[in-house]
Short mmCIF file of C-alpha atoms in Angstrom, two decimals:
data_model
loop_
_atom_site.label_atom_id
_atom_site.label_comp_id
_atom_site.label_asym_id
_atom_site.label_seq_id
_atom_site.Cartn_x
_atom_site.Cartn_y
_atom_site.Cartn_z
CA MET A 2 81.19 104.46 89.06
CA THR A 3 83.66 104.11 86.22
CA PHE A 4 87.03 102.53 86.68
CA ASP A 5 88.72 105.90 86.29
CA GLU A 6 86.44 107.40 88.93
CA PHE A 7 87.19 104.52 91.26
CA VAL A 8 90.93 105.01 90.80
CA ALA A 9 90.63 108.76 91.22
CA HIS A 10 88.74 108.48 94.48
CA ARG A 11 90.05 105.31 96.06
CA LEU A 12 93.61 104.74 94.86
CA GLY A 13 95.09 106.49 97.87
CA ALA A 14 93.16 104.35 100.31
CA LEU A 15 93.96 101.25 98.32
CA LEU A 16 97.67 102.00 98.41
CA ARG A 17 97.57 102.65 102.14
CA TYR A 18 95.77 99.36 102.68
CA ALA A 19 98.28 97.49 100.52
CA THR A 20 101.17 99.17 102.31
CA VAL A 21 99.88 97.99 105.65
CA VAL A 22 99.22 94.47 104.39
CA THR A 23 102.63 94.09 102.77
CA CYS A 24 104.70 96.18 105.20
CA ASP A 25 106.52 97.40 102.10
CA PRO A 26 105.44 100.52 100.18
CA HIS A 27 107.12 99.39 96.98
CA LEU A 28 105.68 95.91 97.04
CA ALA A 29 102.35 97.56 97.81
CA GLU A 30 102.73 99.74 94.74
CA ASP A 31 103.57 96.72 92.63
CA ILE A 32 100.64 94.68 93.89
CA THR A 33 98.19 97.56 93.63
CA GLN A 34 99.17 98.25 90.05
CA GLU A 35 98.86 94.59 89.17
CA VAL A 36 95.46 94.35 90.77
CA LEU A 37 94.17 97.52 89.12
CA VAL A 38 95.26 96.33 85.70
CA ARG A 39 93.31 93.13 86.26
CA ALA A 40 90.34 94.94 87.76
CA ARG A 41 90.09 97.26 84.79
CA ALA A 42 89.74 94.26 82.47
CA ARG A 43 86.52 93.24 84.18
CA TRP A 44 85.33 96.47 85.70
CA GLY A 45 81.94 96.02 84.06
CA ARG A 46 81.24 93.21 86.48
CA ILE A 47 83.07 94.55 89.50
CA CYS A 48 81.26 97.88 89.46
CA ARG A 49 77.93 96.11 89.72
CA LEU A 50 78.88 94.51 93.01
CA ASP A 51 77.57 95.98 96.24
CA ALA A 52 81.08 96.83 97.39
CA PRO A 53 83.52 97.14 94.50
CA GLU A 54 86.25 98.50 96.75
CA ARG A 55 86.01 95.54 99.04
CA TYR A 56 86.33 93.23 96.05
CA VAL A 57 89.44 95.06 94.89
CA LYS A 58 90.87 94.90 98.38
CA ARG A 59 90.27 91.18 98.35
CA MET A 60 92.24 91.03 95.12
CA VAL A 61 95.07 92.93 96.82
CA LEU A 62 95.01 90.49 99.70
CA ASN A 63 95.02 87.47 97.42
CA GLU A 64 97.82 88.89 95.35
CA PHE A 65 99.85 89.49 98.49
CA LEU A 66 99.21 86.01 99.82
CA SER A 67 99.96 84.38 96.49
CA TRP A 68 103.03 86.56 96.09
CA ARG A 69 104.15 85.43 99.49
CA ARG A 70 103.62 81.84 98.56
CA ARG A 71 105.53 82.21 95.32
CA ARG A 72 108.44 84.06 96.83
CA ALA A 73 108.52 82.85 100.41
CA ALA A 74 111.50 80.64 99.80
CA SER A 75 113.70 83.34 98.37
CA VAL A 76 112.70 86.71 99.69
CA VAL A 77 113.54 88.36 102.95
CA PRO A 78 110.13 89.31 104.29
CA LEU A 79 111.03 92.84 105.27
CA ALA A 80 111.57 95.90 103.17
CA ARG A 81 114.80 97.83 103.48
CA GLU A 82 113.03 100.36 105.60
CA GLN A 83 112.02 97.68 108.05
CA LEU A 84 115.42 96.02 107.89
CA ASP A 85 116.96 99.30 108.85
CA LEU A 86 114.62 99.51 111.76
CA LEU A 87 115.64 96.05 112.87
CA ALA A 88 119.02 97.46 113.70
CA GLY A 89 117.30 99.20 116.57
CA PRO A 90 118.82 101.71 118.92
CA ALA A 91 122.20 100.01 118.93
CA ALA A 92 122.70 100.97 115.30
CA ASP A 93 121.73 104.54 115.84
CA PRO A 94 121.88 105.40 119.53
CA ALA A 95 121.01 109.00 118.82
CA ALA A 96 117.59 108.08 117.52
CA ALA A 97 114.79 107.13 119.80
CA VAL A 98 113.05 104.00 118.70
CA ASP A 99 109.43 104.73 118.07
CA GLU A 100 107.13 102.34 119.83
CA ARG A 101 105.05 102.03 116.73
CA ASP A 102 108.07 100.99 114.71
CA ALA A 103 108.83 98.32 117.26
CA VAL A 104 105.32 96.98 116.80
CA LEU A 105 105.65 97.19 113.01
CA ARG A 106 108.83 95.16 113.12
CA VAL A 107 106.98 92.36 114.80
CA VAL A 108 103.97 92.65 112.52
CA ALA A 109 106.24 92.53 109.48
CA GLY A 110 107.68 89.25 110.67
CA LEU A 111 104.34 87.55 111.22
CA PRO A 112 103.30 84.73 108.89
CA PRO A 113 101.32 86.26 106.03
CA LYS A 114 97.89 85.02 107.06
CA GLN A 115 98.40 86.17 110.64
CA ARG A 116 99.55 89.52 109.37
CA ALA A 117 96.56 89.78 107.06
CA ALA A 118 94.19 88.93 109.89
CA VAL A 119 95.79 91.54 112.13
CA VAL A 120 95.53 94.18 109.44
CA LEU A 121 91.91 93.35 108.69
CA ARG A 122 91.07 93.52 112.38
CA PHE A 123 93.11 96.43 113.60
CA TYR A 124 93.45 98.57 110.46
CA GLU A 125 90.24 97.79 108.62
CA ASP A 126 88.29 97.15 111.83
CA LEU A 127 86.43 94.23 110.29
CA PRO A 128 84.51 91.67 112.34
CA ASP A 129 85.55 88.03 112.45
CA ASP A 130 83.03 86.83 109.90
CA GLU A 131 84.11 89.36 107.29
CA ILE A 132 87.76 88.58 107.90
CA ALA A 133 86.96 84.89 107.54
CA ASP A 134 85.23 85.58 104.26
CA LEU A 135 88.19 87.56 102.94
CA LEU A 136 90.73 84.98 104.03
CA GLY A 137 88.63 82.02 102.97
CA CYS A 138 88.63 80.37 106.36
CA ARG A 139 86.33 79.87 109.34
CA THR A 140 85.79 82.46 112.02
CA VAL A 141 87.42 80.22 114.60
CA THR A 142 90.51 80.24 112.43
CA VAL A 143 90.43 84.02 112.33
CA ARG A 144 90.36 84.19 116.09
CA SER A 145 93.21 81.72 116.26
CA LEU A 146 95.29 83.71 113.76
CA ILE A 147 94.80 86.94 115.66
CA SER A 148 95.41 85.30 119.00
CA ARG A 149 98.68 83.81 117.81
CA ALA A 150 99.72 87.11 116.28
CA LEU A 151 99.06 88.99 119.47
CA ALA A 152 100.92 86.35 121.45
CA THR A 153 103.88 86.84 119.17
CA LEU A 154 103.67 90.56 119.74
CA ARG A 155 103.72 90.02 123.48
CA ARG A 156 106.73 87.77 123.25
CA SER A 157 108.65 89.88 120.79
CA LEU A 158 108.22 93.45 121.87
CA PRO A 159 111.11 94.93 123.81
CA ALA A 160 110.76 94.61 127.55
CA ARG A 161 110.90 98.38 127.86
CA LEU A 162 107.87 98.69 125.64
CA VAL A 163 106.04 95.88 127.35
CA ALA A 164 106.73 97.55 130.65
CA THR A 165 105.37 100.77 129.31
CA MET A 166 102.20 99.00 128.42
CA GLY A 167 101.97 97.43 131.86
CA GLU A 168 102.14 93.91 130.54
CA GLN A 169 105.05 92.43 132.40
CA GLN A 170 104.66 88.71 132.60
CA MET B 25 96.72 92.07 125.32
CA ASN B 26 94.85 95.00 126.68
CA GLY B 27 93.32 98.04 125.06
CA THR B 28 96.56 99.98 125.24
CA THR B 29 98.34 97.40 123.21
CA GLU B 30 95.60 97.27 120.64
CA ASP B 31 95.67 101.03 120.40
CA LEU B 32 99.41 100.90 119.87
CA LEU B 33 98.91 98.29 117.17
CA ARG B 34 96.34 100.46 115.44
CA GLN B 35 98.66 103.45 115.63
CA ALA B 36 101.50 101.39 114.21
CA LEU B 37 99.42 100.22 111.27
CA ARG B 38 98.28 103.76 110.57
CA ARG B 39 101.90 104.84 110.63
CA GLN B 40 102.72 102.15 108.12
CA ALA B 41 99.84 103.37 105.94
CA GLU B 42 101.41 106.81 105.86
CA ARG B 43 104.38 105.27 104.05
CA ALA B 44 102.28 104.52 100.99
CA VAL B 45 103.66 105.89 97.76
CA ASP B 46 102.16 108.78 95.84
CA PRO B 47 98.91 107.65 94.21
CA ASP B 48 99.26 110.12 91.35
CA ARG B 49 102.43 108.45 90.20
CA VAL B 50 100.88 105.01 90.48
CA ARG B 51 97.93 106.16 88.42
CA ALA B 52 100.21 107.61 85.75
CA ALA B 53 102.16 104.37 85.52
CA LEU B 54 99.13 102.12 85.06
CA PRO B 55 99.23 102.09 81.24
CA ALA B 56 102.83 100.95 81.28
CA ARG B 57 102.01 98.31 83.83
CA ALA B 58 99.19 97.00 81.72
CA ALA B 59 101.60 96.56 78.85
CA ARG B 60 104.15 94.75 80.96
CA ARG B 61 101.56 92.48 82.49
CA THR B 62 101.11 90.64 79.24
CA ARG B 63 104.11 88.56 80.09
CA ARG B 64 103.67 88.20 83.80
CA ARG B 65 100.35 86.49 84.32
CA TYR B 66 100.44 83.79 86.94
CA GLY B 67 103.93 84.57 88.01
CA SER B 68 107.12 83.55 86.34
CA LEU B 69 106.62 82.92 82.70
CA ALA B 70 110.19 83.37 81.60
CA GLY B 71 112.79 80.86 82.48
CA GLY B 72 116.51 80.96 82.92
CA LEU B 73 118.89 81.76 80.19
CA VAL B 74 120.89 78.95 78.74
CA ALA B 75 124.25 79.05 77.14
CA ALA B 76 123.70 80.26 73.63
CA ALA B 77 125.50 79.99 70.37
CA ALA B 78 126.06 82.98 68.20
CA LEU B 79 123.09 84.19 66.23
CA THR B 80 125.07 83.87 63.08
CA ALA B 81 124.75 80.13 63.49
CA PHE B 82 120.99 80.38 63.03
CA ALA B 83 120.36 78.36 59.92
CA VAL B 84 116.60 78.18 59.53
CA PRO B 85 115.81 81.28 57.56
CA VAL B 86 112.10 80.66 57.34
CA LEU B 87 110.06 77.76 58.54
CA SER B 88 106.49 77.00 59.22
CA LEU B 89 105.52 74.44 61.78
CA ASP B 90 102.19 73.80 60.16
CA ASP B 91 101.69 73.93 56.46
CA ALA B 92 98.81 71.53 56.45
CA GLY B 93 95.92 72.47 58.67
CA PRO B 94 93.21 74.94 57.78
CA GLY B 95 94.42 78.39 58.51
CA GLY B 96 97.90 77.06 59.07
CA GLY B 97 101.00 78.96 58.21
CA ALA B 98 100.95 78.83 54.47
CA GLY B 99 102.59 81.38 52.33
CA ARG B 100 105.75 82.18 54.23
CA GLY B 101 107.86 79.39 52.96
CA THR B 102 108.44 76.13 54.74
CA ASP B 103 111.11 73.60 55.29
CA GLY B 104 108.74 70.78 54.55
CA LEU B 105 107.97 69.91 58.10
CA ALA B 106 104.33 69.32 58.50
CA ALA B 107 102.59 66.03 58.53
CA PRO B 108 99.10 66.70 57.23
CA GLY B 109 96.40 65.79 59.68
CA SER B 110 98.77 65.24 62.54
CA PRO B 111 96.84 63.04 64.96
CA SER B 112 98.00 65.03 67.95
CA VAL B 113 96.27 68.15 66.75
CA SER B 114 92.52 68.51 66.73
CA ALA B 115 90.82 69.97 63.72
CA PRO B 116 88.15 72.38 64.90
CA ALA B 117 86.59 74.83 62.54
CA ALA B 118 89.17 76.90 60.77
CA ALA B 119 89.92 80.40 61.93
CA PRO B 120 91.76 82.79 59.67
CA ALA B 121 95.44 83.41 60.12
CA ARG B 122 95.94 86.43 62.34
CA ASP B 123 97.55 89.48 60.91
CA MET B 124 100.64 90.72 62.60
CA PRO B 125 103.02 93.39 61.43
CA ASP B 126 106.17 92.20 59.71
CA ALA B 127 108.05 94.98 61.46
CA VAL B 128 107.39 97.67 64.05
CA ALA B 129 108.67 101.21 63.61
CA MET B 130 110.80 102.57 66.42
CA ARG B 131 109.66 106.17 65.75
CA TYR B 132 112.11 107.96 68.06
CA LYS B 133 115.24 107.23 70.06
CA PRO B 134 117.41 108.93 72.63
CA THR B 135 120.76 109.87 71.17
CA TRP B 136 122.38 110.37 74.56
CA LEU B 137 122.32 108.11 77.59
CA PRO B 138 124.42 108.13 80.75
CA ALA B 139 127.37 105.79 80.66
CA GLY B 140 126.86 102.29 81.90
CA LEU B 141 123.39 101.56 80.58
CA ARG B 142 122.67 98.67 78.27
CA GLU B 143 119.47 98.08 76.38
CA ARG B 144 117.78 94.90 77.62
CA ALA B 145 114.32 94.77 76.09
CA ARG B 146 112.04 96.08 73.40
CA GLN B 147 108.32 95.66 73.87
CA LEU B 148 106.12 95.99 70.84
CA ALA B 149 102.40 96.21 70.24
CA VAL B 150 101.41 93.71 67.56
CA GLY B 151 97.66 93.84 67.93
CA PRO B 152 94.76 95.86 69.28
CA GLY B 153 94.15 96.70 72.90
CA ASN B 154 97.66 97.61 73.96
CA PRO B 155 97.81 100.61 76.28
CA TYR B 156 100.86 101.68 74.28
CA ASP B 157 100.72 101.54 70.52
CA GLY B 158 104.43 102.17 70.12
CA PRO B 159 107.57 100.41 71.20
CA VAL B 160 108.88 100.54 74.73
CA ARG B 161 112.62 100.24 75.15
CA ILE B 162 114.24 99.31 78.44
CA TRP B 163 117.79 99.89 79.59
CA LYS B 164 119.44 98.57 82.72
CA ARG B 165 122.81 99.01 84.32
CA ALA B 166 125.45 97.04 82.50
CA GLY B 167 126.24 93.98 84.55
CA ALA B 168 122.90 93.93 86.30
CA PRO B 169 121.54 90.41 86.13
CA ALA B 170 118.42 90.76 84.06
CA GLY B 171 117.68 87.69 82.00
CA PHE B 172 114.22 88.26 80.59
CA ASP B 173 112.97 90.20 83.58
CA THR B 174 112.10 93.74 82.60
CA GLY B 175 111.32 94.85 86.14
CA GLY B 176 113.68 96.34 88.69
CA SER B 177 115.88 99.37 88.24
CA ARG B 178 115.59 100.52 84.67
CA LEU B 179 115.11 103.32 82.19
CA GLU B 180 112.01 103.06 80.03
CA PHE B 181 111.58 104.93 76.79
CA ALA B 182 108.31 104.95 74.87
CA ALA B 183 107.12 106.87 71.82
CA ILE B 184 103.39 106.31 71.62
CA GLY B 185 100.23 107.77 70.20
CA LEU B 186 97.83 109.89 72.17
CA LYS B 187 95.06 108.15 74.02
CA ASP B 188 91.60 109.58 73.48
CA GLY B 189 93.29 112.59 71.92
CA LYS B 190 95.26 113.40 75.05
CA ASP B 191 98.64 112.87 76.62
CA GLN B 192 97.79 109.85 78.73
CA PHE B 193 100.39 110.75 81.35
CA GLY B 194 98.49 113.80 82.49
CA ASP B 195 99.85 117.00 83.93
CA GLU B 196 101.45 115.81 87.14
CA GLY B 197 104.79 117.37 87.99
CA THR B 198 106.48 120.55 86.95
CA PRO B 199 106.66 122.16 83.50
CA VAL B 200 109.90 121.63 81.59
CA ASP B 201 111.08 122.69 78.17
CA ILE B 202 112.12 119.91 75.81
CA ASN B 203 113.69 121.51 72.77
CA GLY B 204 111.05 124.21 72.69
CA ARG B 205 108.12 121.95 73.44
CA PRO B 206 106.30 121.96 76.79
CA GLY B 207 106.75 118.83 78.86
CA ARG B 208 106.22 117.66 82.41
CA LEU B 209 108.74 116.30 84.86
CA ALA B 210 107.32 114.30 87.77
CA GLY B 211 108.85 112.56 90.74
CA ALA B 212 112.16 114.37 90.58
CA ASP B 213 112.04 115.10 94.29
CA SER B 214 110.55 111.81 95.36
CA SER B 215 112.44 109.59 97.75
CA ASP B 216 111.82 106.35 95.91
CA GLY B 217 114.10 107.00 92.98
CA LYS B 218 111.36 107.12 90.37
CA ALA B 219 110.88 110.05 88.04
CA TYR B 220 109.53 110.53 84.57
CA VAL B 221 109.33 113.14 81.87
CA HIS B 222 106.91 113.26 78.97
CA TRP B 223 105.96 115.63 76.19
CA LEU B 224 104.29 115.80 72.82
CA ILE B 225 107.15 115.47 70.41
CA GLU B 226 104.68 115.86 67.57
CA PRO B 227 100.96 116.55 67.66
CA GLN B 228 99.94 112.90 67.88
CA THR B 229 102.94 111.34 69.61
CA VAL B 230 104.01 111.38 73.25
CA VAL B 231 107.50 110.50 74.38
CA PHE B 232 107.62 109.06 77.89
CA ILE B 233 110.90 108.48 79.69
CA HIS B 234 110.76 106.81 83.07
CA ASN B 235 113.68 106.45 85.44
CA VAL B 236 113.01 103.64 87.89
CA GLY B 237 115.65 103.46 90.57
CA LEU B 238 118.70 104.08 88.38
CA ALA B 239 119.86 107.02 90.48
CA LEU B 240 119.86 109.31 87.48
CA THR B 241 119.87 113.00 88.18
CA THR B 242 117.16 115.31 86.96
CA ASP B 243 119.72 116.85 84.64
CA ASP B 244 120.46 113.42 83.20
CA LEU B 245 116.79 112.70 82.67
CA LEU B 246 116.24 116.01 80.91
CA ARG B 247 119.39 115.57 78.85
CA ILE B 248 118.12 112.21 77.66
CA ALA B 249 114.80 113.81 76.78
CA ARG B 250 116.42 116.65 74.88
CA SER B 251 118.54 114.22 72.90
CA VAL B 252 115.56 112.42 71.38
CA GLN B 253 115.57 112.29 67.59
CA PRO B 254 113.48 110.52 64.95
CA ASP B 255 114.49 106.90 64.46
CA PRO B 256 113.76 105.37 61.06
CA ALA B 257 114.70 101.89 62.27
CA THR B 258 112.24 99.06 62.53
CA VAL B 259 112.19 95.86 64.52
CA ALA B 260 111.39 92.85 62.35
CA MET B 261 108.97 90.33 63.79
CA PRO B 262 110.21 86.79 63.15
CA LEU B 263 107.36 84.93 64.84
CA ARG B 264 103.68 84.98 64.04
CA PHE B 265 100.59 83.04 64.90
CA GLY B 266 99.09 81.25 61.91
CA TRP B 267 96.01 80.14 63.82
CA LEU B 268 94.31 81.34 66.95
CA PRO B 269 90.96 80.40 68.50
CA ASP B 270 88.02 82.63 67.78
CA GLY B 271 88.14 85.86 69.72
CA MET B 272 91.87 85.64 70.34
CA ALA B 273 94.27 88.01 68.60
CA PRO B 274 97.99 88.82 68.72
CA PHE B 275 98.67 91.35 71.43
CA SER B 276 102.28 92.15 72.18
CA ALA B 277 105.83 91.02 71.59
CA GLN B 278 109.01 91.42 73.55
CA PHE B 279 112.62 90.86 72.75
CA ALA B 280 114.62 90.62 75.96
CA GLY B 281 117.92 89.30 77.11
CA ASP B 282 121.41 89.93 78.34
CA SER B 283 123.10 89.90 74.95
CA ALA B 284 122.55 89.17 71.29
CA THR B 285 123.37 85.56 72.03
CA ALA B 286 121.25 85.17 75.16
CA TRP B 287 117.80 86.40 74.31
CA GLN B 288 114.16 85.46 74.14
CA LEU B 289 111.32 86.64 71.97
CA GLU B 290 107.90 86.31 73.48
CA VAL B 291 104.75 86.99 71.50
CA SER B 292 101.43 86.93 73.27
CA ALA B 293 97.88 86.63 72.09
CA LEU B 294 94.85 87.66 74.08
CA ARG B 295 91.20 86.89 74.14
CA PRO B 296 89.59 89.66 76.19
CA PRO B 297 87.00 88.80 78.84
CA ASP B 298 84.05 89.85 76.75
CA ALA B 299 85.07 87.42 74.03
CA ASN B 300 85.54 84.53 76.40
CA PRO B 301 82.82 81.93 76.07
CA VAL B 302 84.03 79.93 79.07
CA PRO B 303 83.22 81.48 82.47
CA PRO B 304 86.05 81.40 84.98
CA SER B 305 85.82 78.86 87.72
CA ASP B 306 83.97 79.92 90.85
CA LYS B 307 87.02 79.58 93.05
CA ALA B 308 89.40 81.43 90.80
CA SER B 309 86.86 84.16 90.18
CA LYS B 310 85.97 84.46 93.84
CA GLU B 311 89.58 84.80 94.82
CA GLY B 312 90.22 87.44 92.24
CA MET B 313 92.74 85.28 90.45
CA ASP B 314 90.98 85.00 87.12
CA SER B 315 90.43 88.16 85.17
CA GLY B 316 88.47 86.39 82.47
CA GLU B 317 91.21 87.09 79.97
CA ARG B 318 92.71 84.20 78.07
CA TRP B 319 96.34 84.31 77.03
CA VAL B 320 98.75 82.26 75.04
CA TYR B 321 102.47 82.96 74.87
CA ALA B 322 104.89 81.81 72.20
CA ARG B 323 108.53 82.07 73.19
CA LEU B 324 111.49 81.64 70.94
CA GLY B 325 114.99 81.36 72.30
CA ARG B 326 117.95 79.17 73.01
CA GLY B 327 116.23 77.47 75.91
CA THR B 328 112.83 76.88 77.40
CA ASP B 329 111.18 77.73 80.67
CA ALA B 330 109.09 74.55 80.48
CA PRO B 331 109.70 71.84 83.04
CA ASP B 332 111.49 68.70 81.94
CA GLY B 333 109.64 65.63 80.84
CA GLY B 334 106.10 65.47 79.59
CA GLU B 335 104.34 63.61 76.86
CA SER B 336 105.88 63.15 73.42
CA ILE B 337 103.76 64.62 70.67
CA VAL B 338 104.18 65.73 67.08
CA VAL B 339 103.67 69.38 66.17
CA GLY B 340 103.78 70.34 62.54
CA GLY B 341 105.61 67.13 61.79
CA ARG B 342 108.30 67.83 64.37
CA PRO B 343 108.90 65.88 67.53
CA ALA B 344 107.77 67.94 70.47
CA ARG B 345 106.61 67.47 74.02
CA LEU B 346 103.60 68.51 75.99
CA VAL B 347 104.24 69.17 79.66
CA TRP B 348 101.97 70.53 82.34
CA ARG B 349 102.05 71.35 86.02
CA PRO B 350 99.22 72.29 88.40
CA ILE B 351 99.02 76.02 89.08
CA GLY B 352 98.77 75.28 92.77
CA ASN B 353 97.67 77.54 95.60
CA GLY B 354 94.19 76.14 95.22
CA VAL B 355 93.80 77.67 91.79
CA PRO B 356 92.33 75.18 89.34
CA GLY B 357 94.13 74.54 86.09
CA GLU B 358 97.54 73.71 84.79
CA HIS B 359 100.46 75.62 83.36
CA THR B 360 100.80 73.82 80.06
CA TYR B 361 103.68 74.00 77.61
CA VAL B 362 104.27 72.73 74.11
CA VAL B 363 108.01 72.58 73.52
CA VAL B 364 109.27 72.27 69.95
CA PRO B 365 113.02 72.06 69.29
CA LEU B 366 113.84 73.87 66.08
CA GLY B 367 117.00 74.04 64.06
CA SER B 368 120.25 75.65 65.15
CA GLY B 369 119.54 75.28 68.82
CA LEU B 370 116.41 77.38 68.93
CA THR B 371 113.40 76.20 70.85
CA LEU B 372 109.81 77.27 70.50
CA THR B 373 107.76 77.12 73.70
CA VAL B 374 104.04 77.77 73.58
CA PHE B 375 102.43 78.33 76.95
CA ALA B 376 98.87 78.71 78.20
CA ILE B 377 96.71 77.87 81.14
CA VAL B 378 94.55 74.79 80.67
CA PRO B 379 91.53 74.88 80.80
CA ASP B 380 91.62 78.58 79.91
CA LEU B 381 92.64 77.11 76.60
CA SER B 382 92.18 73.47 75.65
CA ARG B 383 95.22 71.31 75.04
CA ALA B 384 94.00 70.65 71.52
CA ASP B 385 93.86 74.37 70.83
CA LEU B 386 97.26 74.91 72.39
CA GLU B 387 98.78 72.24 70.15
CA ARG B 388 97.04 73.68 67.13
CA ILE B 389 98.31 77.16 67.92
CA ALA B 390 101.82 75.76 68.23
CA GLY B 391 101.47 73.95 64.95
CA GLY B 392 100.42 77.12 63.16
CA ILE B 393 103.24 79.32 64.39
CA GLU B 394 105.63 80.56 61.76
CA VAL B 395 109.21 81.38 62.60
CA GLY B 396 111.31 83.49 60.29
CA ALA B 397 114.83 84.76 60.34
CA VAL B 398 115.85 86.24 63.64
CA PRO B 399 116.54 89.94 63.20
CA ASP B 400 119.65 91.80 64.15
CA LEU B 401 119.72 91.88 67.93
CA SER B 402 123.05 93.62 68.27
CA TRP B 403 121.32 96.34 70.27
CA LEU B 404 121.35 93.85 73.15
CA GLY B 405 125.12 94.00 73.11
CA ALA B 406 127.72 91.32 72.68
#
């Protein structure tokens, strides 16, 4: 598969993946472009791998995590779209708050590695060992990251939503 | 958490995925991104602006930092700086001085722009391998803090040659007429504020105009396009590499700044992966953080983005300093700078990643750089 063929067939999926990882479509666009420019420079090697797309997705993940590390001190971690959502029903009482948006708000506020682990588990449906490989940690750490993320979700979701899910504590 | 919650989480993530931007536009913008990336590797490469004196005070018309070493900057006039055989510079086998253009033709220019825009950067191809072979000009809103950052809301204008005999921006979007020539307008109805128009202004030249978040109307964008006229102007190149390691060649240059007194010129040189004799480290390669490319950046301006301190060295007979900092984040290597104060308040900063490049080579590159008279930068504004 040539680089152009890869881009033609997989760019959409790559952008969706990056959008979920970053919780920001524009940051996702930026990271995906950056990664593709780098990938093109060494496509001769990448295309010989068993799973070139997985390798590129790893690059996206690393770029996101390194971007987070570089900018964590100065950047609000949510895109405008998510910030708008944070206003919740009080800001726009006419609009019903979508349950999924409530979940996304919490996901967007997770520490980056927790968020990455959640995305790899619940969006990519990867097993612990593959997530561990992508994140460069042990499987026990993966389980811990996901457990803490889900605990945060439990604590943070609106009571109405928790009640809907039958998880009153 | 039970299955219901996990299902809700999966649904939420899929909903987020639906917010991804249009892949066609991303694909079309890749060539431009590749050009911009030359100055962005490993994060921030440009530092803060410093208070600057007027360009008219620049009093070093032509100098060479190295008139001694093999392949050094002979032939462009010197101010008698170099100390032959400077002990701080290694003397590997000579490589020939690298050709760079003395000036780059602008080709075309818009003769109408909406009020309130100010030109902030000109990016130039000065060697092979650039996705764009012509200049890219960037305007931003007047008053927008830009420094040397060419990202963010902006208007990009490029007049470039065809790639593989074709308009590299494809046929996305709707047909438009640009002074009797067929063009394409894409993104005009997108919600992210990005739109571009492109057309063959002559058989071998494409003009590409990209509005990124400036809130320009489609009429404005088309009016800009229809105002484009030939531009006989050139941009003189006052900085050139006299010596580069084997396999490395000049790549691109960029003038950027907030005004003609607060600017930076950055010239990069690239050794592509195939020409790199040193394999990337396992960790960096595994983590996708080393493309195999090797870069060096020479920056000329009123200040430096290098950290303070470092080791005192001599470069081309001038006092200089060598300063380095770990890249961090588990990535092996060091951001390494050679900082050479020049006359009239100008500073030359040469930057590379060590060990992508050895310190000896970095110092030798710095010593071979030739700096000429700074061109008229009045297009940056007062």
